[in-house]
PDB file of C-alpha atoms in Angstrom:
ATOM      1  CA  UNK A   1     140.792 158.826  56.921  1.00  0.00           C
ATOM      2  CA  UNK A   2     139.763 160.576  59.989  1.00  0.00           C
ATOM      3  CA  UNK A   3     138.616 163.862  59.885  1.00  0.00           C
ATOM      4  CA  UNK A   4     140.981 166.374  61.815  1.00  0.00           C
ATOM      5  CA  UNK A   5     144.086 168.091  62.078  1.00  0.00           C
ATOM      6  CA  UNK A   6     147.305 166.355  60.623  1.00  0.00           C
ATOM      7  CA  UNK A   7     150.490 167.603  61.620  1.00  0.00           C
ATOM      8  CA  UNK A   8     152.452 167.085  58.291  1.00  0.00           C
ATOM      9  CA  UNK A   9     156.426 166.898  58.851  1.00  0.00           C
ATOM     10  CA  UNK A  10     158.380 167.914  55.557  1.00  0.00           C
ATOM     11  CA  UNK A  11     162.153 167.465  54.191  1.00  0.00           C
ATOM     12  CA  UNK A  12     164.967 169.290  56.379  1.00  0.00           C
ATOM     13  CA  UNK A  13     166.898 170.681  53.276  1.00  0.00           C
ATOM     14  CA  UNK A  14     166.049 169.921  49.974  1.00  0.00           C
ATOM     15  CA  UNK A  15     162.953 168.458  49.324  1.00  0.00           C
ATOM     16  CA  UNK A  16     164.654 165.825  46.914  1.00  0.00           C
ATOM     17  CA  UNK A  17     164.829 163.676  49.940  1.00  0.00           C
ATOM     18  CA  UNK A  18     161.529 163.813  49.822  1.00  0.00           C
ATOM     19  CA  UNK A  19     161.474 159.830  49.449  1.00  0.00           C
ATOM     20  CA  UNK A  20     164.624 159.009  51.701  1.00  0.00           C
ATOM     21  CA  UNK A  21     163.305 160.745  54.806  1.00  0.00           C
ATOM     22  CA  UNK A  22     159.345 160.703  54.686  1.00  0.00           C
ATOM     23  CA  UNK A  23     156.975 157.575  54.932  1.00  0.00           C
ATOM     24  CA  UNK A  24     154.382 156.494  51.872  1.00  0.00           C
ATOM     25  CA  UNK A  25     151.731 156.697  53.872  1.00  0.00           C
ATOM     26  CA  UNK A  26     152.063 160.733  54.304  1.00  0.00           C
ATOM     27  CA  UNK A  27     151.401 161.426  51.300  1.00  0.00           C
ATOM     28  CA  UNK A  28     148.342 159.119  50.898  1.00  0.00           C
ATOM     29  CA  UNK A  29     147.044 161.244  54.277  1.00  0.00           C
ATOM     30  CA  UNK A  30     147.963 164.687  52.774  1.00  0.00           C
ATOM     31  CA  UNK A  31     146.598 163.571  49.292  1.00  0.00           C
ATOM     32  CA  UNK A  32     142.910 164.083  50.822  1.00  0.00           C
ATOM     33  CA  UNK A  33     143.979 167.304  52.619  1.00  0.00           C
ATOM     34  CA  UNK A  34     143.014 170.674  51.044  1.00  0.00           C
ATOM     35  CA  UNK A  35     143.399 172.949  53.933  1.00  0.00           C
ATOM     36  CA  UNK A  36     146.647 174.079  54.939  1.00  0.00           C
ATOM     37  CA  UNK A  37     148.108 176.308  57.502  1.00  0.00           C
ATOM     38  CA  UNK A  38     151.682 177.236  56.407  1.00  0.00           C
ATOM     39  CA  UNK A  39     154.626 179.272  57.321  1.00  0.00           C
ATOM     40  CA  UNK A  40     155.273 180.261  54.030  1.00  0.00           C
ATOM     41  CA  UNK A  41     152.789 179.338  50.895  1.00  0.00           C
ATOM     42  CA  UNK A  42     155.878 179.692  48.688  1.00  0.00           C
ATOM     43  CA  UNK A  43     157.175 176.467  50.317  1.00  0.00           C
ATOM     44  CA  UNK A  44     154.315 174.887  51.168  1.00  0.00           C
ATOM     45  CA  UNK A  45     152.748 174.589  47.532  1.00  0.00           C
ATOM     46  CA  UNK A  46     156.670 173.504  46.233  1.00  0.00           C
ATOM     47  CA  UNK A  47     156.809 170.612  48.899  1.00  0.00           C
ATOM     48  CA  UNK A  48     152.861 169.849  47.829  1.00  0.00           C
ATOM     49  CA  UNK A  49     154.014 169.807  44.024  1.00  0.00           C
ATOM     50  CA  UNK A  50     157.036 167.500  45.300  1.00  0.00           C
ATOM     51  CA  UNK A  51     154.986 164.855  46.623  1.00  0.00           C
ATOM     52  CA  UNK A  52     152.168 165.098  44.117  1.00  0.00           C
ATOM     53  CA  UNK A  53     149.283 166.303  45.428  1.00  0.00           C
ATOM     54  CA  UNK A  54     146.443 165.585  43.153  1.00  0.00           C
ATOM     55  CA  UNK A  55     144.625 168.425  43.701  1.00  0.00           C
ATOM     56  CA  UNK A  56     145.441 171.628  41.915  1.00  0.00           C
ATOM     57  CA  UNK A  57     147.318 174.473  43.488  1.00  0.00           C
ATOM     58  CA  UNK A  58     144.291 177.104  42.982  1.00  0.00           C
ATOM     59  CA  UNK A  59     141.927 174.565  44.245  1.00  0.00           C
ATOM     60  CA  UNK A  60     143.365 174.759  48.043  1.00  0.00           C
ATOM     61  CA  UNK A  61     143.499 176.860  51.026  1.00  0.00           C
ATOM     62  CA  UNK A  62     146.244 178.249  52.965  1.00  0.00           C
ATOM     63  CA  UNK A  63     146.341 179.910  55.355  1.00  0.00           C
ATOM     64  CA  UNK A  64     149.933 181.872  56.555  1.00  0.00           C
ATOM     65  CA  UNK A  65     151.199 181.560  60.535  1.00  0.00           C
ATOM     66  CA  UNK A  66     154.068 183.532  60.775  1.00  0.00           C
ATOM     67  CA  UNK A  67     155.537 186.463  63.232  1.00  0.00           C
ATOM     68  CA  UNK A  68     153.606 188.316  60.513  1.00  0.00           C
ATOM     69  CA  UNK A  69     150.204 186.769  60.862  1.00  0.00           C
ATOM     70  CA  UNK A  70     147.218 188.882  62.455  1.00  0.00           C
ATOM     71  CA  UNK A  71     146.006 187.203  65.577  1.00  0.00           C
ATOM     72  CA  UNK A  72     142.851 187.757  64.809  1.00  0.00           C
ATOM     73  CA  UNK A  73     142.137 185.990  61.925  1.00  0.00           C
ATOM     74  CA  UNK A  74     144.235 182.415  63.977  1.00  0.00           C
ATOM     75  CA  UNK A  75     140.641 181.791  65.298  1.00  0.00           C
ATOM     76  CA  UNK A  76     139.318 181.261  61.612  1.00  0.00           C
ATOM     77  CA  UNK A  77     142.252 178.763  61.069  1.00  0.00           C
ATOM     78  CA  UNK A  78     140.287 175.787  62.003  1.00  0.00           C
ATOM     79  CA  UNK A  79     136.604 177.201  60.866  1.00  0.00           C
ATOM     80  CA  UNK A  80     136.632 174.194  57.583  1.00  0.00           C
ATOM     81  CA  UNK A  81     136.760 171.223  60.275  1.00  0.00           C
ATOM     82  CA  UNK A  82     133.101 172.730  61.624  1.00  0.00           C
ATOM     83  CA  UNK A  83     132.612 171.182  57.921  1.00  0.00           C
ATOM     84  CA  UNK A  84     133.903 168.094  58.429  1.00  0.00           C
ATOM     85  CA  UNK A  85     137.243 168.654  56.409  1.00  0.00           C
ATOM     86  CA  UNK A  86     140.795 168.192  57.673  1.00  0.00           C
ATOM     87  CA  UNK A  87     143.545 170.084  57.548  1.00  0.00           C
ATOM     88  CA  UNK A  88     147.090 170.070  57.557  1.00  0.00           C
ATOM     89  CA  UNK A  89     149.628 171.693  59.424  1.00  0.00           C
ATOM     90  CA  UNK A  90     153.266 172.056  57.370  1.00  0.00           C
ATOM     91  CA  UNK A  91     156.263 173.460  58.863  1.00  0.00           C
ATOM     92  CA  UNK A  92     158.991 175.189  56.953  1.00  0.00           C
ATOM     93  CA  UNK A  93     161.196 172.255  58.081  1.00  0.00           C
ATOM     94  CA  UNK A  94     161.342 168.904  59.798  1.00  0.00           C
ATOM     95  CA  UNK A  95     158.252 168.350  61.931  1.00  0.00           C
ATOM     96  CA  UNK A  96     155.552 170.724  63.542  1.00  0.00           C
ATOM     97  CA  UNK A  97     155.287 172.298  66.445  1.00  0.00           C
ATOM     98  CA  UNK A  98     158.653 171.423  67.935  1.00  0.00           C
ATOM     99  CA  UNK A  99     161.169 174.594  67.687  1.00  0.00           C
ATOM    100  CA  UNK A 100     158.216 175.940  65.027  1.00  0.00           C
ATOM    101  CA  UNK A 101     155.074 178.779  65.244  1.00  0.00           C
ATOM    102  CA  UNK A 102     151.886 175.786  64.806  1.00  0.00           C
ATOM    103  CA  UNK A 103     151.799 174.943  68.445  1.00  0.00           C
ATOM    104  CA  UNK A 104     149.057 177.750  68.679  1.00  0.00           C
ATOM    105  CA  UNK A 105     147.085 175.671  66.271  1.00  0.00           C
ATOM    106  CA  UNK A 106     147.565 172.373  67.823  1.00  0.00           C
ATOM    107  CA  UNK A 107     146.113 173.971  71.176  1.00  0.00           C
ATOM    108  CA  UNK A 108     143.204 175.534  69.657  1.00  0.00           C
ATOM    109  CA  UNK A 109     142.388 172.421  68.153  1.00  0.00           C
ATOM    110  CA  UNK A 110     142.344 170.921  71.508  1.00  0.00           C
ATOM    111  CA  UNK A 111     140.605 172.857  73.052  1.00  0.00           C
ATOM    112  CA  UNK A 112     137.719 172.651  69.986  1.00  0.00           C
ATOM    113  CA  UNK A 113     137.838 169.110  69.783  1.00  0.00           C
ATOM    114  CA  UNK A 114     139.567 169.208  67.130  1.00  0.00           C
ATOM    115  CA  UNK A 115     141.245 165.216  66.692  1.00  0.00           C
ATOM    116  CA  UNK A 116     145.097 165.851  66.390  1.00  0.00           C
ATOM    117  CA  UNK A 117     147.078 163.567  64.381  1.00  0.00           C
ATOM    118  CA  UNK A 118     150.961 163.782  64.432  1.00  0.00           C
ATOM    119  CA  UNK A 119     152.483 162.376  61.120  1.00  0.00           C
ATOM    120  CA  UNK A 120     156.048 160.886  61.404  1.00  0.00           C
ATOM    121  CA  UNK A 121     158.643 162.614  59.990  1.00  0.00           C
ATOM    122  CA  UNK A 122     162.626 164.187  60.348  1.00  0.00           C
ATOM    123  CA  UNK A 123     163.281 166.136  63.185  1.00  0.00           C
ATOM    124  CA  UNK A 124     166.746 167.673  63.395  1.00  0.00           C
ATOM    125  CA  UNK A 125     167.060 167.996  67.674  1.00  0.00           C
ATOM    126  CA  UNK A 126     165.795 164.178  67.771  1.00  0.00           C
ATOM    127  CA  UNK A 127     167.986 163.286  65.033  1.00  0.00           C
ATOM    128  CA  UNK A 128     171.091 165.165  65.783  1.00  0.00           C
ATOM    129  CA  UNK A 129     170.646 164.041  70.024  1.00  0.00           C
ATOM    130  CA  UNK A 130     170.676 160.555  68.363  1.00  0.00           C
ATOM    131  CA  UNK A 131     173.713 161.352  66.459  1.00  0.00           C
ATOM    132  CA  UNK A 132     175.640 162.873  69.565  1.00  0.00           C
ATOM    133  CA  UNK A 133     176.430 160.552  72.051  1.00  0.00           C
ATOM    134  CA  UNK A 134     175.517 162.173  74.640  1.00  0.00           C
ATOM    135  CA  UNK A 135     172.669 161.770  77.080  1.00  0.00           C
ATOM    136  CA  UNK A 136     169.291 161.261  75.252  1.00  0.00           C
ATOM    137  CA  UNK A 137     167.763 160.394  78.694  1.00  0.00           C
ATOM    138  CA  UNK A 138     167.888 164.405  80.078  1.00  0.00           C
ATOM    139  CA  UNK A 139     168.101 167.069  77.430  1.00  0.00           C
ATOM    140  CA  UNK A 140     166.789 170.435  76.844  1.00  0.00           C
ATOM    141  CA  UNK A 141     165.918 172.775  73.556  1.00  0.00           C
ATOM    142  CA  UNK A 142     166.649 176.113  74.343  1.00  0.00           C
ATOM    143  CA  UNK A 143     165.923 177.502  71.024  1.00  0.00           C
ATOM    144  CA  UNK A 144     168.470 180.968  70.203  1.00  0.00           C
ATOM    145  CA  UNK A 145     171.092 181.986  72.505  1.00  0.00           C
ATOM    146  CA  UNK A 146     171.106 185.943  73.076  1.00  0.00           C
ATOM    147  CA  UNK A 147     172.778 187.959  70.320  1.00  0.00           C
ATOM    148  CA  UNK A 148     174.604 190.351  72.308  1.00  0.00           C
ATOM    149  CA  UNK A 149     178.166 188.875  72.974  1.00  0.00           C
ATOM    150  CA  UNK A 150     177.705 189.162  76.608  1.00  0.00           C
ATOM    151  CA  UNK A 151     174.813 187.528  77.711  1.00  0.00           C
ATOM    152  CA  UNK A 152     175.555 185.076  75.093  1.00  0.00           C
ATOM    153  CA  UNK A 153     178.505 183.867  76.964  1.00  0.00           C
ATOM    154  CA  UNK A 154     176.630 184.403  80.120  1.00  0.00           C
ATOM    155  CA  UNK A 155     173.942 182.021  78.615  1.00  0.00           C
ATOM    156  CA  UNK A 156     176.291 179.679  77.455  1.00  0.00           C
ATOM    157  CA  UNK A 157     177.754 178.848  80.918  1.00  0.00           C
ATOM    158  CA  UNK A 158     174.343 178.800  82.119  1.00  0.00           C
ATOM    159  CA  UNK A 159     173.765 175.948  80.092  1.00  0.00           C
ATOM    160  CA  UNK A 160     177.288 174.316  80.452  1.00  0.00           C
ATOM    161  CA  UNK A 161     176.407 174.256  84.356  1.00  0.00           C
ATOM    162  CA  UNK A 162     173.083 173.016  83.873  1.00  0.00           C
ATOM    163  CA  UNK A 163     174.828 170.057  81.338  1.00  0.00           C
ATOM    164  CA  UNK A 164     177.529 169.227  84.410  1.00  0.00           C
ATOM    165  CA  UNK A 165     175.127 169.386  87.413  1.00  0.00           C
ATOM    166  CA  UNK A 166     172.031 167.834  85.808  1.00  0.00           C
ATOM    167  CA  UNK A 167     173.796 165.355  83.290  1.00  0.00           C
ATOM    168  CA  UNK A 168     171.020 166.881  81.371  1.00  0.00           C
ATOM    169  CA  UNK A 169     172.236 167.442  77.201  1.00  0.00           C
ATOM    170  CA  UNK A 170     171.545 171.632  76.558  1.00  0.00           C
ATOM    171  CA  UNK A 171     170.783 171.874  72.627  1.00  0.00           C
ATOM    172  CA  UNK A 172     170.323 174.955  70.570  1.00  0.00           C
ATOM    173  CA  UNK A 173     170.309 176.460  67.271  1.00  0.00           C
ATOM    174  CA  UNK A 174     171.096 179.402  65.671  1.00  0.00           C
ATOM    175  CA  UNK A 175     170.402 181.406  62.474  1.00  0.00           C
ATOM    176  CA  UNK A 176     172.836 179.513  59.635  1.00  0.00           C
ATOM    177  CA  UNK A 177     174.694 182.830  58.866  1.00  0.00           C
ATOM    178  CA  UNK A 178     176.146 183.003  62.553  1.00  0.00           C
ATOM    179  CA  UNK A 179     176.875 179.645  62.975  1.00  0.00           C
ATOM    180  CA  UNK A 180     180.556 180.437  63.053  1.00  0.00           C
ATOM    181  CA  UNK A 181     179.897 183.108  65.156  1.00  0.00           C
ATOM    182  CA  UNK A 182     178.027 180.467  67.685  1.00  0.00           C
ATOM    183  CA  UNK A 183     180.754 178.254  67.450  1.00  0.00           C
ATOM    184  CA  UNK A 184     183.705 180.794  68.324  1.00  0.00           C
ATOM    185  CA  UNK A 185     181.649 181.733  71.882  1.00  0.00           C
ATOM    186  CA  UNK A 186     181.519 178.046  72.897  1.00  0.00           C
ATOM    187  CA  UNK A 187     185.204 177.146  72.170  1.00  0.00           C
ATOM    188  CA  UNK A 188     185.889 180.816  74.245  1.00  0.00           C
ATOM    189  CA  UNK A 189     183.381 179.932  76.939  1.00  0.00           C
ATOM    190  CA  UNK A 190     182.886 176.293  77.390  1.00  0.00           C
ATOM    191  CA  UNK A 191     185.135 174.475  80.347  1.00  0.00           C
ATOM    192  CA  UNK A 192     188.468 172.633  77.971  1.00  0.00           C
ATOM    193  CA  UNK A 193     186.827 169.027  78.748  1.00  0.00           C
ATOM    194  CA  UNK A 194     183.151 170.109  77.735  1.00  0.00           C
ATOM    195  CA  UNK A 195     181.833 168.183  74.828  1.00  0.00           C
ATOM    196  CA  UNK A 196     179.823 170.329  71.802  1.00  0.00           C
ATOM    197  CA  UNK A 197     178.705 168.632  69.226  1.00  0.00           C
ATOM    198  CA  UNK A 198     178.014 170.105  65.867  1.00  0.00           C
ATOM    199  CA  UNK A 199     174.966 168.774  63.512  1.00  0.00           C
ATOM    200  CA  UNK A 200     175.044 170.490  60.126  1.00  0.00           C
ATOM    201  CA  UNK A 201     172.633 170.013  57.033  1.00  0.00           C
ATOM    202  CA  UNK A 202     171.097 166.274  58.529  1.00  0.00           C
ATOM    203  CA  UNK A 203     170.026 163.970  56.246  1.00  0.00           C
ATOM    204  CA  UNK A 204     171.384 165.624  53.247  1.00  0.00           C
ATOM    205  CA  UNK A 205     174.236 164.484  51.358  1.00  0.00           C
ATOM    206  CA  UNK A 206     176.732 166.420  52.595  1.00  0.00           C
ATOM    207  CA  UNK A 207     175.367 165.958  56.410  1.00  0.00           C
ATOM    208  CA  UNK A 208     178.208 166.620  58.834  1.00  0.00           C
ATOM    209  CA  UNK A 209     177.979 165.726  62.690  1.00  0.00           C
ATOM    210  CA  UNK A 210     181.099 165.699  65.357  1.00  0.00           C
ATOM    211  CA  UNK A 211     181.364 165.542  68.606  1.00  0.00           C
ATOM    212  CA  UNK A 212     184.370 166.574  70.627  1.00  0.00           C
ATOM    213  CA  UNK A 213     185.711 168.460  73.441  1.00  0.00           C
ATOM    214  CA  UNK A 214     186.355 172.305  73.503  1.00  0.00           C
ATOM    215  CA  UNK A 215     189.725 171.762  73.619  1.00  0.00           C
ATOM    216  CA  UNK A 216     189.362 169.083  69.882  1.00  0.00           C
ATOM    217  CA  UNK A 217     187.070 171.903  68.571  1.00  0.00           C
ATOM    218  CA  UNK A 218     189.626 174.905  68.963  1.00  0.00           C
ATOM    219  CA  UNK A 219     191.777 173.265  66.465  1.00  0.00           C
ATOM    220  CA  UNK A 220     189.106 171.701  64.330  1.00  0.00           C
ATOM    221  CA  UNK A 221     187.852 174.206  61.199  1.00  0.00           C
ATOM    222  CA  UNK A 222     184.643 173.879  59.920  1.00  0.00           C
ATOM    223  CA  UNK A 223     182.368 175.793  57.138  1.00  0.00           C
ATOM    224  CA  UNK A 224     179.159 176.434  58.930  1.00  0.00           C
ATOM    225  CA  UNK A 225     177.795 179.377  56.940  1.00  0.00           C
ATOM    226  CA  UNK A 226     174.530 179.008  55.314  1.00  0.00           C
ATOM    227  CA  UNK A 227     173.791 175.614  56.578  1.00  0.00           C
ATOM    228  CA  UNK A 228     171.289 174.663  59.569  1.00  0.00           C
ATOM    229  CA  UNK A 229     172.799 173.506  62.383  1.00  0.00           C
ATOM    230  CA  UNK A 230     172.105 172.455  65.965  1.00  0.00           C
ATOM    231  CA  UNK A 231     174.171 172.802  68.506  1.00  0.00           C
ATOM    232  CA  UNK A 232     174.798 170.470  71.858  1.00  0.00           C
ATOM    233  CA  UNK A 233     176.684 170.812  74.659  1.00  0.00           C
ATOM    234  CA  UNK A 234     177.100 167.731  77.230  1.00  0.00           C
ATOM    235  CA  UNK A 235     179.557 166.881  80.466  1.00  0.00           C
ATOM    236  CA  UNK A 236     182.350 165.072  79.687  1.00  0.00           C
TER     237      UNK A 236
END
């Protein structure tokens, strides 16, 4: 294996899928990996136990990148390749560095010539784009909408222009307890012919995906809450 940094996708729900939704061959790269840098080290070590790491718990490293991690220790992230080991990079959920904190690490690593290695692995935009119908040749992540109710709808026929004039698919996300709440504002402010489609809990077994118009939606009811979702919004 070649010495570097391995960007190490993991499970998008439960990590019982663990063997539906991530190749052999990850965990026979992340087997020889003692380094980590982790969201959270709560999830990372469960998803580590899950796959069977070989190496014992106490016997890693982790190191934390989160809205509460001290920029000044990110430099030191990377200090064990100088050594010749590799190290992993695990996101919460899905893949790396796509809607997720490591892109910071990925860059440094670049710019240290550091080899990058991206591992393959669920990704719920790619996934639920896939699952939509609509345009996979043009489409945008736009990450959270704006929480106050005004700019949200503001931002939301932002997007819905952007969708009509570019034939360009908008995606988003929000946290799973306002999903509802999300919802609501784009059957109020979405165009009656605009299709949103709605991609809940992917790859798990009660996975639900739909797409229909705003008009279909206002009389469709749906239990969002507590379940990640991503959002899309297309032309007709």
């Amino acid at each position: 294996m070649k010495t570097g940094l391995y960007l190490i996708p993991t499970t998008l729900g439960s990590f019982d899928t663990v063997n539906q939704v991530l190749p052999d061959n990850n965990n026979q790269i992340t087997h020889q990996i003692k380094f980590f840098i982790v969201e959270q080290i709560r999830t990372a070590r469960r998803f580590l136990k899950k796959i069977n790491h070989p190496v014992e718990i106490d016997d890693m490293t982790f190191y934390e990148l989160n809205k509460h991690t001290d920029k000044n220790m990110i430099s030191h992230y990377l200090d064990a390749a100088k050594e010749g080991e590799s190290l992993g990079l695990i996101s919460e959920a899905g893949t790396p560095c796509v809607a997720d904190p490591g892109s910071v690490i990925v860059r440094m690593a670049h710019e240290r010539g550091i080899d990058v290695f991206p591992l393959v692995g669920p990704n719920s935009i790619i996934l639920s784009l896939m699952a939509s119908g609509f345009n996979g040749q043009s489409f945008a992540f736009n990450g959270y909408l704006p929480l106050d109710k005004g700019q949200r709808a503001k931002k939301i026929q932002q997007l819905e222009a952007l969708a009509y004039r570019n034939n360009q698919t908008q995606i988003f996300i929000e946290t799973p307890y306002r999903n509802s709440v999300l919802l609501d504002a784009l059957i109020t402010h979405c165009k009656p012919s605009t299709m949103i489609c709605v991609a809940s809990n992917l790859t798990l077994d009660d996975q639900y995906v739909k797409a229909m118009s705003r008009t279909q939606w206002a009389k469709e009811k749906v239990a969002l809450k507590k379940k990640p979702t991503i959002f899309l919004v297309s032309k007709p």
